[in-house]
């Protein structure tokens, strides 16, 4: 008995010791965690501020560099025309259209402003002597002395407003004996410069900023712009390099430390220690309760299987369970629900450029935005990769669902800062209604997926509701995919050729090879029926190399039969252009067919090149080194700038048919086409206009100086046999008569 009592006392003492140790351990960990959490919050604030201030500074610096490039463009023109620009307004309008971000352009021979474009609202600045009257004349004289572009301001203008002015000194004459001619200037309103940043939006979220510089005369800090409230607390500053000066952008977001929160955390840690000690004591007394706790924890781990590990959203398994319940409830209560299927557009671009870690951060950001938009009763799920789903439990009307879809698209499109860069991704949304479109989860998910792909085909950043026609199209698409496999294996494709004429003398100069599908069970199929599907499935790569090889065979045959070296152009799809074996395969085809590479022309769309400009330049340079002619197709529909165009090693620009279609009646199209031709010729690039269908279009293009033309006015695409020697001369004669 005494032995048993002694044993109980020993066990009780051990339990007290273990409980006390657990109290010390848990309470100590809690206090330590509270301390490091506060430090982590401060460090996170600093990192966030650093990313934001870098992004805004980079935006200002890029905008300034782009805008000030206009002064260098005008300086080159002044030198070429020995001190004067003929028709300054037209030239300045083209420069403003190409560069952007500039309020007006000025010419100041001898330092006196003589020409301004646009003039309206700026008349009071005419005749202003920069070297004498301007309060910043010291900066202008410094520009002459150092022979380099300077940035003056910001300061209030004579004509009103606050702006900065880039002044580029121009010297005429032979090197070593040249003389100062005057300034080419670009005026940039300060409000316009800051409008490209997110400083105003950030200010509404509690951020503060100030933009300063050292005054050129006093050397003292000079405030350029600032938020309503001064910067304070944790701050981050970065220098912005501008001509002859340095601007400094400083940002902060005051977050006062809540000492009472730290005290509360310590108190909670002590209570947690006491509670843990009590639990341990209780568990040691009752082993069965410990088993129950283990069982509960196991159940919690099983529950984790229903949630996405990256975003914390519901996963596909949980969504299907909830969707099944909603289907039953909808059938019972006679109310509608909706399932939205979202896929991020061009998400692969983020992973490829910044890595999967940045892609994961983007996905977390997107998931937070999705959950912030819908109601708590609705379900947001990540289905895998960059695909999400939103289950709206109570969809009152199609209009309400449409509004939610529009809001989701709008929120996802907001810029996401990643690694000192801002990335913008859009989303395509497919919507299926419950119970109208199906009575089981598998069918509804499939229907929403079909509707989502319909939204992508409609131009992305869009939404579509599922209907039966979509399902029919999806089945037709599957059939086309299967038939393409047969078409490739059985060589069912043929090439038709459309001629390109030299508009100066109407001579036939080259052809464009266009693919057709001689389907075994239908008539001749045109590219719009199968190219997009081939691109999606990846079969376009094999088809593309077949086209190149067939075009090379045609080149070789015509060289033998007609002793002609008329070039043949082939189109590269985006997927084929990004094929890592592209250069090797093209080089092998040219060698195996034993043709002169100068007879081959490659056409790549502008949008394809803009996805990764550095890679595009490398690939095009290699193709050009082989002797192949390079053409940018569909020019004017993408996002390339004059600065980027100058870097691309291209021979021709093909103006998209959308600008030619209404050329006779649309003055905007006329100005755009005229400007594109002028810019291309300035860069020593030839211009092709496609889609010419009328004599009037041909006449206008010839007047604008367009080099080559292509369209039904001359000939529709035909088999190469139709272009024998006699028929070619017949075509040339007919076009000459029409023109």
XYZ file of C-alpha atoms in Angstrom:
739
model
C 0.000 0.000 0.000
C 2.758 2.387 0.944
C 4.616 1.322 -2.194
C 1.579 2.107 -4.316
C 1.129 5.493 -2.571
C 4.791 6.240 -3.041
C 4.440 5.336 -6.734
C 1.416 7.607 -7.112
C 3.274 10.479 -5.470
C 6.213 9.901 -7.782
C 3.936 9.883 -10.818
C 2.189 13.020 -9.509
C 5.549 14.741 -9.005
C 6.652 13.742 -12.506
C 3.386 15.088 -13.875
C 3.944 18.406 -12.077
C 7.509 18.611 -13.354
C 6.466 17.813 -16.930
C 3.589 20.310 -16.739
C 5.924 23.003 -15.394
C 8.440 22.322 -18.164
C 5.685 22.541 -20.773
C 4.526 25.864 -19.285
C 8.063 27.284 -19.524
C 8.544 25.946 -23.062
C 5.239 27.153 -24.518
C 5.259 30.522 -22.742
C 8.884 31.085 -23.774
C 8.138 30.197 -27.374
C 5.125 32.507 -27.399
C 7.100 35.454 -26.057
C 9.904 34.765 -28.526
C 7.429 34.441 -31.396
C 5.768 37.749 -30.466
C 9.142 39.447 -30.527
C 10.298 38.079 -33.863
C 6.831 38.633 -35.396
C 7.109 42.351 -34.759
C 10.559 42.354 -36.321
C 9.244 40.394 -39.275
C 6.428 42.919 -39.767
C 8.961 45.758 -39.822
C 11.219 43.906 -42.264
C 8.280 43.018 -44.490
C 7.242 46.677 -44.521
C 10.755 47.671 -45.597
C 10.835 45.052 -48.354
C 7.405 46.079 -49.601
C 8.361 49.748 -49.601
C 11.564 48.930 -51.476
C 9.627 47.081 -54.202
C 7.061 49.866 -54.544
C 9.539 52.765 -54.653
C 11.711 50.929 -57.193
C 8.714 50.254 -59.424
C 7.527 53.882 -59.344
C 11.033 55.262 -59.911
C 11.568 52.933 -62.850
C 8.254 54.058 -64.346
C 9.246 57.745 -64.116
C 12.724 57.056 -65.512
C 11.363 55.030 -68.442
C 8.741 57.658 -69.228
C 11.319 60.458 -69.199
C 13.762 58.511 -71.371
C 11.049 57.697 -73.894
C 9.764 61.275 -74.027
C 13.228 62.883 -74.268
C 14.175 60.622 -77.177
C 11.977 62.919 -79.293
C 14.587 65.711 -78.968
C 17.272 63.439 -80.420
C 14.991 62.426 -83.299
C 14.362 66.097 -84.132
C 18.074 66.912 -83.766
C 18.933 64.310 -86.400
C 16.344 65.802 -88.760
C 17.660 69.351 -88.191
C 21.189 68.223 -89.042
C 20.018 66.386 -92.132
C 18.131 69.470 -93.345
C 20.951 71.875 -92.406
C 19.100 73.818 -89.765
C 15.442 73.653 -90.747
C 12.660 71.069 -90.740
C 10.305 71.353 -93.668
C 6.666 71.123 -92.628
C 7.560 71.046 -88.913
C 3.959 70.438 -87.789
C 3.574 67.209 -89.803
C 6.988 65.929 -88.735
C 6.394 66.806 -85.084
C 2.993 65.096 -85.213
C 4.656 61.875 -86.437
C 7.269 62.080 -83.694
C 4.609 62.642 -80.999
C 2.634 59.690 -82.360
C 5.713 57.446 -82.258
C 7.179 58.489 -78.917
C 4.282 59.479 -76.636
C 4.386 61.214 -73.251
C 5.327 64.633 -74.704
C 3.026 67.662 -74.465
C 4.676 69.701 -77.210
C 7.841 69.906 -79.314
C 9.840 73.105 -79.926
C 12.568 74.419 -82.210
C 14.683 77.284 -80.808
C 17.329 78.446 -83.339
C 19.871 80.576 -81.507
C 17.987 79.884 -78.289
C 14.821 81.719 -79.428
C 11.664 79.627 -79.644
C 10.382 79.875 -83.202
C 8.243 76.794 -83.681
C 5.952 74.849 -81.355
C 3.716 71.904 -82.041
C 0.946 71.859 -81.126
C 0.777 75.634 -81.123
C -2.689 76.070 -79.662
C -2.433 77.165 -76.041
C 1.341 77.700 -76.328
C 1.378 80.906 -78.405
C 2.809 83.009 -75.544
C 6.022 80.964 -75.600
C 6.894 81.986 -79.167
C 9.833 84.386 -79.324
C 10.986 83.453 -75.834
C 14.800 83.709 -75.532
C 15.954 80.715 -73.519
C 19.517 81.992 -73.081
C 18.489 85.433 -71.744
C 14.943 85.558 -70.407
C 14.570 82.115 -68.854
C 15.174 81.808 -65.117
C 16.837 78.478 -65.934
C 19.181 79.909 -68.561
C 22.161 78.546 -66.604
C 20.968 75.004 -67.434
C 20.558 75.926 -71.111
C 24.085 77.365 -71.290
C 25.409 74.278 -69.522
C 23.770 72.154 -72.248
C 25.709 74.121 -74.906
C 28.995 73.933 -73.029
C 28.766 70.211 -72.410
C 27.061 69.453 -75.759
C 24.487 67.187 -74.191
C 20.803 66.961 -73.455
C 19.686 68.693 -70.255
C 16.428 68.624 -68.352
C 15.209 71.949 -67.029
C 12.558 72.361 -64.378
C 10.095 71.735 -63.098
C 8.921 75.349 -63.330
C 5.832 77.332 -64.189
C 5.429 78.009 -67.882
C 4.672 81.348 -69.504
C 1.604 79.756 -71.095
C 0.552 78.214 -67.768
C 1.143 74.925 -66.032
C 4.146 73.228 -64.426
C 6.470 71.227 -66.639
C 9.981 69.987 -67.302
C 11.704 70.692 -70.590
C 14.327 68.562 -72.274
C 16.716 70.728 -74.312
C 19.046 69.132 -76.797
C 21.734 71.475 -78.238
C 22.258 71.084 -81.987
C 25.570 71.924 -83.672
C 25.922 72.260 -87.442
C 29.056 72.056 -89.523
C 31.935 69.656 -90.022
C 33.328 67.855 -86.955
C 35.731 70.042 -85.059
C 34.452 73.176 -86.780
C 30.748 72.961 -86.028
C 28.737 75.790 -84.484
C 25.809 75.991 -82.145
C 22.542 76.182 -84.119
C 19.938 76.068 -81.373
C 17.807 73.698 -79.316
C 15.348 70.909 -80.094
C 13.094 70.769 -77.052
C 10.359 68.542 -75.667
C 7.972 69.822 -72.992
C 6.507 67.340 -70.536
C 3.837 68.471 -68.101
C 4.655 67.301 -64.594
C 1.093 66.043 -64.064
C 1.331 63.940 -67.261
C 4.707 62.515 -66.152
C 3.404 61.478 -62.733
C 0.124 60.189 -64.180
C 1.884 57.092 -65.541
C 2.845 56.081 -61.998
C 0.611 54.711 -59.262
C 1.574 57.386 -56.742
C -1.967 58.789 -56.484
C -3.495 55.320 -56.032
C -0.844 54.419 -53.466
C -1.542 57.653 -51.589
C -5.183 56.596 -51.225
C -3.925 53.374 -49.597
C -1.943 55.234 -46.969
C 1.420 55.574 -48.716
C 3.259 58.889 -48.704
C 5.867 60.162 -51.101
C 8.049 63.090 -52.040
C 9.970 63.704 -55.265
C 12.957 66.075 -54.883
C 16.077 67.246 -56.663
C 19.069 69.431 -55.839
C 18.441 72.945 -57.152
C 21.018 73.707 -59.904
C 21.665 77.236 -58.595
C 21.501 76.882 -54.795
C 22.367 73.201 -54.460
C 19.614 72.888 -51.845
C 16.915 70.182 -51.985
C 14.062 71.352 -54.194
C 10.621 69.732 -53.810
C 9.138 68.623 -57.145
C 5.993 66.869 -55.946
C 4.707 65.327 -52.732
C 1.734 63.609 -51.175
C -0.721 65.500 -49.010
C 0.923 64.115 -45.875
C 4.701 64.188 -45.336
C 6.772 61.002 -45.346
C 7.448 59.533 -41.914
C 8.236 56.256 -40.196
C 9.890 53.519 -42.250
C 11.156 55.140 -45.445
C 12.755 53.984 -48.686
C 14.451 56.313 -51.166
C 15.887 55.771 -54.636
C 17.664 58.045 -57.075
C 16.237 58.618 -60.545
C 18.807 59.456 -63.186
C 17.766 62.338 -65.423
C 19.927 64.376 -67.793
C 22.360 66.650 -65.829
C 20.589 65.988 -62.536
C 19.429 63.400 -60.028
C 15.887 63.205 -58.686
C 15.137 61.350 -55.491
C 11.877 59.512 -54.805
C 11.187 58.819 -51.133
C 8.168 56.808 -49.932
C 6.791 55.666 -46.612
C 3.712 54.156 -45.080
C 3.472 54.996 -41.386
C 2.397 52.018 -39.327
C 2.476 53.011 -35.637
C 3.576 50.225 -33.349
C 0.833 48.967 -31.122
C 2.655 48.314 -27.849
C -0.536 47.113 -26.242
C -0.711 44.408 -28.903
C 2.766 43.195 -27.939
C 1.719 43.144 -24.278
C -1.409 41.255 -25.211
C 0.709 38.743 -27.145
C 2.880 38.180 -24.073
C -0.203 37.678 -21.918
C -1.647 35.238 -24.441
C 1.668 33.359 -24.431
C 1.509 32.981 -20.646
C -2.093 31.836 -20.811
C -1.182 29.398 -23.586
C 1.612 28.039 -21.395
C -0.779 27.572 -18.477
C -3.342 25.958 -20.726
C -0.738 23.629 -22.248
C 0.490 22.642 -18.813
C -3.080 21.858 -17.738
C -3.693 19.842 -20.914
C -0.491 17.843 -20.484
C -1.401 17.119 -16.882
C -4.884 16.127 -17.910
C -3.627 13.896 -20.749
C -1.118 12.162 -18.541
C -3.967 11.370 -16.209
C -6.246 10.048 -18.901
C -4.501 8.138 -21.740
C -7.830 7.561 -23.452
C -8.341 11.286 -23.922
C -4.895 11.473 -25.493
C -5.993 8.869 -28.025
C -9.072 10.981 -28.790
C -6.912 14.039 -29.371
C -4.705 12.036 -31.742
C -7.824 10.908 -33.605
C -9.045 14.512 -33.903
C -5.682 15.670 -35.206
C -5.715 12.874 -37.764
C -9.137 14.069 -38.904
C -7.773 17.606 -39.249
C -4.931 16.320 -41.429
C -7.444 14.511 -43.613
C -9.371 17.740 -43.921
C -6.243 19.407 -45.339
C -6.632 17.144 -48.352
C -9.590 19.314 -49.392
C -7.554 22.547 -49.701
C -4.888 23.784 -52.077
C -1.505 23.876 -50.306
C -0.309 27.021 -52.116
C -3.288 29.382 -51.910
C -5.356 27.850 -49.120
C -8.386 27.770 -51.431
C -10.646 24.768 -51.851
C -9.205 22.191 -54.242
C -10.978 20.286 -57.028
C -12.071 17.499 -54.670
C -13.805 19.859 -52.245
C -15.311 21.882 -55.108
C -16.871 18.759 -56.618
C -18.378 17.786 -53.230
C -19.778 21.294 -52.691
C -20.976 21.459 -56.296
C -22.827 18.159 -55.866
C -24.565 19.537 -52.757
C -25.492 22.766 -54.561
C -26.983 20.757 -57.452
C -29.224 18.832 -55.012
C -30.173 22.009 -53.153
C -30.907 23.854 -56.393
C -33.195 21.065 -57.587
C -34.979 20.983 -54.218
C -35.372 24.734 -53.594
C -35.827 25.771 -57.247
C -33.171 28.489 -57.172
C -30.279 29.026 -59.570
C -26.542 28.838 -58.956
C -23.573 29.459 -61.243
C -20.118 27.954 -61.777
C -17.376 30.233 -63.149
C -14.234 28.667 -64.634
C -11.241 31.055 -64.820
C -7.944 30.607 -66.658
C -5.175 33.219 -66.490
C -4.109 34.496 -69.916
C -0.360 34.358 -70.681
C 0.529 33.156 -67.163
C 3.353 31.074 -68.646
C 5.112 34.359 -69.481
C 5.584 35.076 -65.757
C 7.047 31.625 -65.004
C 9.342 31.794 -68.034
C 10.676 35.293 -67.276
C 10.811 35.353 -63.451
C 10.647 31.709 -62.392
C 8.076 29.530 -60.643
C 8.544 31.211 -57.263
C 7.350 34.521 -58.709
C 4.533 32.652 -60.444
C 3.446 31.208 -57.085
C 3.395 34.707 -55.566
C 1.220 35.872 -58.424
C -1.208 32.977 -57.890
C -1.490 33.838 -54.185
C -2.198 37.465 -55.088
C -4.890 36.434 -57.559
C -6.513 34.067 -55.040
C -6.725 36.891 -52.482
C -8.421 39.116 -55.050
C -10.948 36.435 -55.953
C -11.967 35.788 -52.333
C -12.285 39.542 -51.700
C -14.882 39.933 -54.461
C -17.364 37.115 -53.838
C -19.542 36.542 -50.784
C -18.398 34.447 -47.831
C -21.045 31.849 -48.668
C -19.604 31.383 -52.182
C -16.710 29.026 -52.855
C -13.423 29.904 -54.545
C -11.267 26.960 -55.629
C -7.958 26.437 -57.361
C -8.283 23.583 -59.824
C -4.593 23.367 -60.650
C -1.920 25.425 -62.431
C -3.413 28.817 -63.312
C -7.031 27.622 -63.328
C -9.582 28.736 -60.718
C -13.287 28.222 -60.155
C -15.921 30.287 -58.358
C -19.176 28.664 -57.249
C -21.903 31.269 -56.730
C -24.377 29.602 -54.390
C -27.238 31.985 -55.148
C -27.270 33.431 -58.703
C -30.273 35.728 -58.844
C -30.009 36.531 -62.563
C -27.723 36.314 -65.572
C -27.100 40.043 -65.196
C -25.824 39.591 -61.621
C -23.534 36.763 -62.723
C -22.255 38.917 -65.606
C -21.456 41.769 -63.223
C -19.495 39.463 -60.957
C -17.584 38.067 -63.938
C -16.761 41.598 -65.132
C -15.573 42.529 -61.639
C -13.358 39.439 -61.449
C -11.770 40.279 -64.813
C -11.241 43.910 -63.759
C -9.616 43.008 -60.423
C -7.294 40.376 -61.875
C -6.059 42.845 -64.512
C -4.657 45.217 -61.889
C -0.809 45.273 -61.949
C 1.025 42.864 -59.639
C 4.536 43.934 -58.461
C 7.022 41.070 -58.860
C 10.802 41.440 -58.480
C 10.808 45.211 -59.065
C 8.587 44.808 -62.109
C 4.895 45.150 -62.641
C 3.107 42.295 -64.354
C -0.400 42.445 -65.731
C -2.299 39.257 -66.445
C -5.854 38.964 -67.659
C -8.325 36.142 -67.340
C -10.880 34.377 -69.503
C -14.054 33.212 -67.750
C -16.479 30.456 -68.731
C -19.871 30.384 -66.993
C -22.368 27.551 -66.693
C -25.719 27.884 -64.914
C -27.125 25.387 -62.411
C -29.388 23.455 -62.966
C -30.041 24.718 -66.527
C -26.788 23.396 -68.058
C -26.374 20.096 -66.237
C -27.238 17.896 -63.284
C -23.870 16.514 -62.230
C -20.533 18.041 -61.280
C -18.535 16.465 -64.127
C -20.876 17.844 -66.801
C -20.952 21.324 -65.281
C -17.154 21.512 -64.991
C -16.811 20.388 -68.603
C -19.402 22.950 -69.762
C -17.674 25.775 -67.878
C -14.342 24.719 -69.372
C -15.812 24.800 -72.896
C -17.253 28.280 -72.272
C -13.888 29.463 -70.943
C -12.099 28.421 -74.134
C -14.802 30.217 -76.125
C -13.963 33.372 -74.151
C -10.264 32.911 -74.970
C -11.008 32.568 -78.667
C -13.118 35.740 -78.492
C -10.017 37.759 -77.558
C -9.261 36.831 -73.930
C -10.041 39.113 -70.928
C -13.651 38.187 -71.573
C -16.427 35.900 -70.346
C -18.877 33.598 -72.083
C -21.959 31.684 -70.931
C -22.194 28.031 -71.932
C -24.725 27.027 -74.566
C -25.357 23.885 -76.586
C -23.678 25.398 -79.643
C -20.401 25.540 -77.707
C -20.588 21.833 -76.996
C -21.179 21.168 -80.675
C -18.157 23.307 -81.564
C -16.048 21.494 -78.977
C -16.945 18.155 -80.541
C -16.163 19.576 -83.988
C -12.813 20.802 -82.692
C -11.996 17.331 -81.365
C -12.839 15.920 -84.791
C -10.543 18.448 -86.489
C -7.736 17.525 -84.083
C -8.128 13.853 -84.996
C -8.321 14.653 -88.733
C -5.154 16.766 -88.503
C -3.198 13.713 -87.387
C -4.386 11.895 -90.516
C -3.736 14.951 -92.717
C -0.123 15.173 -91.556
C 0.531 11.463 -92.033
C -1.187 11.353 -95.463
C 0.193 14.684 -96.741
C -3.224 16.218 -97.429
C -1.967 19.826 -97.431
C -1.310 21.946 -100.532
C 0.148 25.422 -101.038
C -1.417 28.279 -102.953
C 0.614 31.355 -103.833
C -0.418 35.015 -103.903
C 1.828 37.413 -105.868
C 3.310 40.676 -104.528
C 3.833 43.519 -107.037
C 6.282 46.382 -107.005
C 3.957 49.411 -106.936
C 6.492 51.651 -108.676
C 6.485 49.679 -111.960
C 3.819 46.974 -111.359
C 6.373 44.187 -111.771
C 5.842 40.847 -110.058
C 8.553 40.536 -107.412
C 7.611 37.736 -105.006
C 4.941 35.333 -103.710
C 3.426 34.479 -100.343
C 2.844 30.758 -99.730
C -0.568 30.076 -98.139
C -1.566 26.623 -96.884
C -4.792 24.800 -97.813
C -6.122 21.452 -96.558
C -7.426 19.048 -99.187
C -9.662 17.166 -96.727
C -10.521 13.647 -97.783
C -14.221 14.048 -96.897
C -14.866 17.711 -97.763
C -13.824 20.495 -100.099
C -10.647 22.543 -99.857
C -10.317 23.939 -96.300
C -8.814 27.370 -95.641
C -6.514 28.185 -92.672
C -9.280 29.725 -90.549
C -10.779 26.225 -90.226
C -7.735 24.497 -88.747
C -4.696 26.720 -88.038
C -5.858 27.893 -84.588
C -6.527 24.281 -83.550
C -3.151 23.203 -84.902
C -1.539 26.011 -82.895
C -3.295 24.952 -79.667
C -2.365 21.276 -80.053
C 1.220 21.934 -81.168
C 0.734 20.250 -84.561
C 1.413 23.622 -86.188
C 5.159 22.996 -85.758
C 5.177 19.930 -88.036
C 2.833 21.662 -90.486
C 5.041 24.760 -90.496
C 8.183 22.849 -91.430
C 6.243 21.084 -94.194
C 5.261 24.509 -95.594
C 8.884 25.723 -95.529
C 10.124 22.592 -97.293
C 7.397 22.761 -99.984
C 8.094 26.468 -100.575
C 11.808 25.680 -100.987
C 10.954 22.964 -103.522
C 8.898 25.506 -105.464
C 11.781 27.995 -105.368
C 14.116 25.372 -106.758
C 11.686 24.317 -109.518
C 11.013 27.891 -110.673
C 14.718 28.698 -110.720
C 15.277 25.734 -113.078
C 12.204 26.286 -115.290
C 12.200 30.062 -115.580
C 15.674 31.136 -114.503
C 13.966 33.463 -112.030
C 14.853 34.321 -108.434
C 11.465 35.566 -107.327
C 11.289 35.276 -103.555
C 8.667 33.142 -101.765
C 7.501 34.108 -98.270
C 6.230 31.708 -95.599
C 4.536 32.549 -92.305
C 5.903 31.382 -88.957
C 3.314 30.700 -86.248
C 4.036 31.908 -82.684
C 4.635 28.349 -81.468
C 6.981 27.528 -84.337
C 8.907 30.785 -83.856
C 9.548 29.714 -80.247
C 10.636 26.195 -81.265
C 14.220 25.757 -79.947
C 15.111 23.786 -83.113
C 13.795 26.456 -85.513
C 17.156 27.734 -86.799
C 18.684 24.267 -87.147
C 15.651 22.937 -89.041
C 15.419 25.881 -91.448
C 19.160 25.689 -92.163
C 18.850 21.930 -92.847
C 15.864 22.412 -95.181
C 17.637 25.123 -97.200
C 20.726 22.927 -97.541
C 18.861 19.716 -98.382
C 16.784 21.442 -101.090
C 19.940 23.170 -102.358
C 18.407 26.634 -102.852
C 19.713 30.162 -102.490
C 18.512 31.316 -99.041
C 18.019 34.801 -100.465
C 14.992 33.427 -102.318
C 13.281 32.562 -99.029
C 11.375 35.103 -96.932
C 10.090 34.610 -93.376
C 7.022 36.491 -92.093
C 6.486 36.828 -88.327
C 3.596 38.727 -86.738
C 4.324 41.792 -84.677
C 2.581 40.322 -81.595
C 4.818 37.228 -81.724
C 7.986 39.351 -81.658
C 6.791 41.509 -78.754
C 6.492 38.542 -76.328
C 10.263 38.455 -75.774
C 12.072 41.122 -77.770
C 15.604 40.005 -76.849
C 14.969 36.427 -78.046
C 13.220 37.754 -81.169
C 16.240 39.891 -82.084
C 18.577 36.910 -81.647
C 16.465 34.563 -83.811
C 15.857 37.149 -86.552
C 19.550 38.025 -86.667
C 20.459 34.358 -87.207
C 17.879 34.011 -89.984
C 19.124 37.185 -91.627
C 22.737 35.945 -91.453
C 21.649 32.994 -93.599
C 20.486 35.451 -96.276
C 16.775 35.047 -95.537
C 14.563 38.141 -95.882
C 12.633 39.097 -92.710
C 9.140 40.653 -92.760
C 6.995 41.799 -89.841
C 3.419 40.734 -90.636
C 0.214 42.504 -89.470
C 2.224 45.603 -88.541
C 0.303 48.285 -86.685
C -1.899 45.900 -84.691
C 0.613 45.150 -81.904
C 2.497 47.187 -79.324
C 5.920 47.799 -80.813
C 7.434 51.239 -80.429
C 9.803 53.144 -82.685
C 12.669 52.383 -80.285
C 11.982 48.636 -80.467
C 11.486 48.690 -84.228
C 14.957 50.217 -84.637
C 16.474 47.175 -82.880
C 14.785 44.545 -85.039
C 16.844 43.270 -88.007
C 13.951 43.332 -90.504
C 13.724 44.107 -94.211
C 10.008 44.708 -94.646
C 6.897 45.761 -92.767
C 3.549 44.429 -93.932
C 0.779 46.894 -93.058
C -2.243 45.010 -91.757
C -5.240 44.817 -94.072
C -7.440 46.508 -91.440
C -5.712 49.829 -92.245
C -6.086 49.314 -96.018
C -9.734 48.221 -96.013
C -11.206 51.726 -95.395
C -8.263 53.692 -96.755
C -10.373 55.543 -99.338
C -12.789 57.038 -96.780
C -11.109 56.983 -93.356
C -8.753 59.933 -92.825
C -7.388 58.370 -89.644
C -6.330 55.256 -91.559
C -4.780 57.470 -94.220
C -2.687 59.334 -91.647
C -1.668 56.108 -89.898
C -0.607 54.423 -93.139
C 1.232 57.527 -94.315
C 3.033 57.742 -90.943
C 3.940 54.039 -90.882
C 5.422 54.251 -94.367
C 7.395 57.380 -93.479
C 8.796 55.840 -90.291
C 9.707 52.591 -92.051
C 11.492 54.416 -94.852
C 13.382 56.493 -92.283
C 14.656 53.189 -90.866
C 15.520 51.919 -94.395
C 12.729 49.318 -94.245
C 10.518 48.456 -97.231
C 6.731 48.479 -96.839
C 4.134 45.991 -98.114
C 0.387 46.707 -98.062
C -1.845 43.640 -97.994
C -5.550 43.350 -98.739
C -5.575 45.763 -101.717
C -8.907 45.319 -103.481
C -9.614 48.602 -105.313
C -7.788 50.878 -107.723
C -8.302 53.829 -105.352
C -6.513 51.983 -102.530
C -3.641 51.170 -104.883
C -3.417 54.794 -106.053
C -3.290 56.184 -102.488
C -0.647 53.671 -101.415
C 1.479 54.545 -104.439
C 1.137 58.264 -103.548
C 2.267 57.524 -99.979
C 5.392 55.777 -101.287
C 4.396 52.195 -100.404
C 6.876 49.810 -102.016
C 4.876 46.617 -102.588
C 1.229 45.599 -102.829
C -0.715 42.368 -102.380
C -4.409 41.635 -102.714
C -7.324 40.499 -104.836
C -6.914 43.549 -107.089
C -3.871 41.776 -108.499
C -4.626 38.096 -107.924
C -6.154 35.732 -105.397
C -3.971 32.860 -104.070
C -3.569 30.177 -106.763
C -1.553 27.000 -107.343
C 1.965 27.874 -108.525
C 1.236 26.316 -111.926
C -1.124 29.225 -112.659
C 1.828 31.627 -112.643
C 3.627 30.458 -115.764
C 5.758 32.953 -117.711
C 3.071 34.151 -120.104
C 0.420 34.460 -117.455
C 2.781 36.443 -115.194
C 3.292 39.029 -117.923
C -0.457 39.072 -118.463
C -1.039 39.875 -114.815
C 1.561 42.646 -114.917
C -0.013 44.186 -118.005
C -3.500 44.098 -116.517
C -2.406 45.752 -113.263
C -0.559 48.435 -115.174
C -3.746 49.183 -117.132
C -5.885 49.266 -113.989
C -3.519 51.552 -112.162
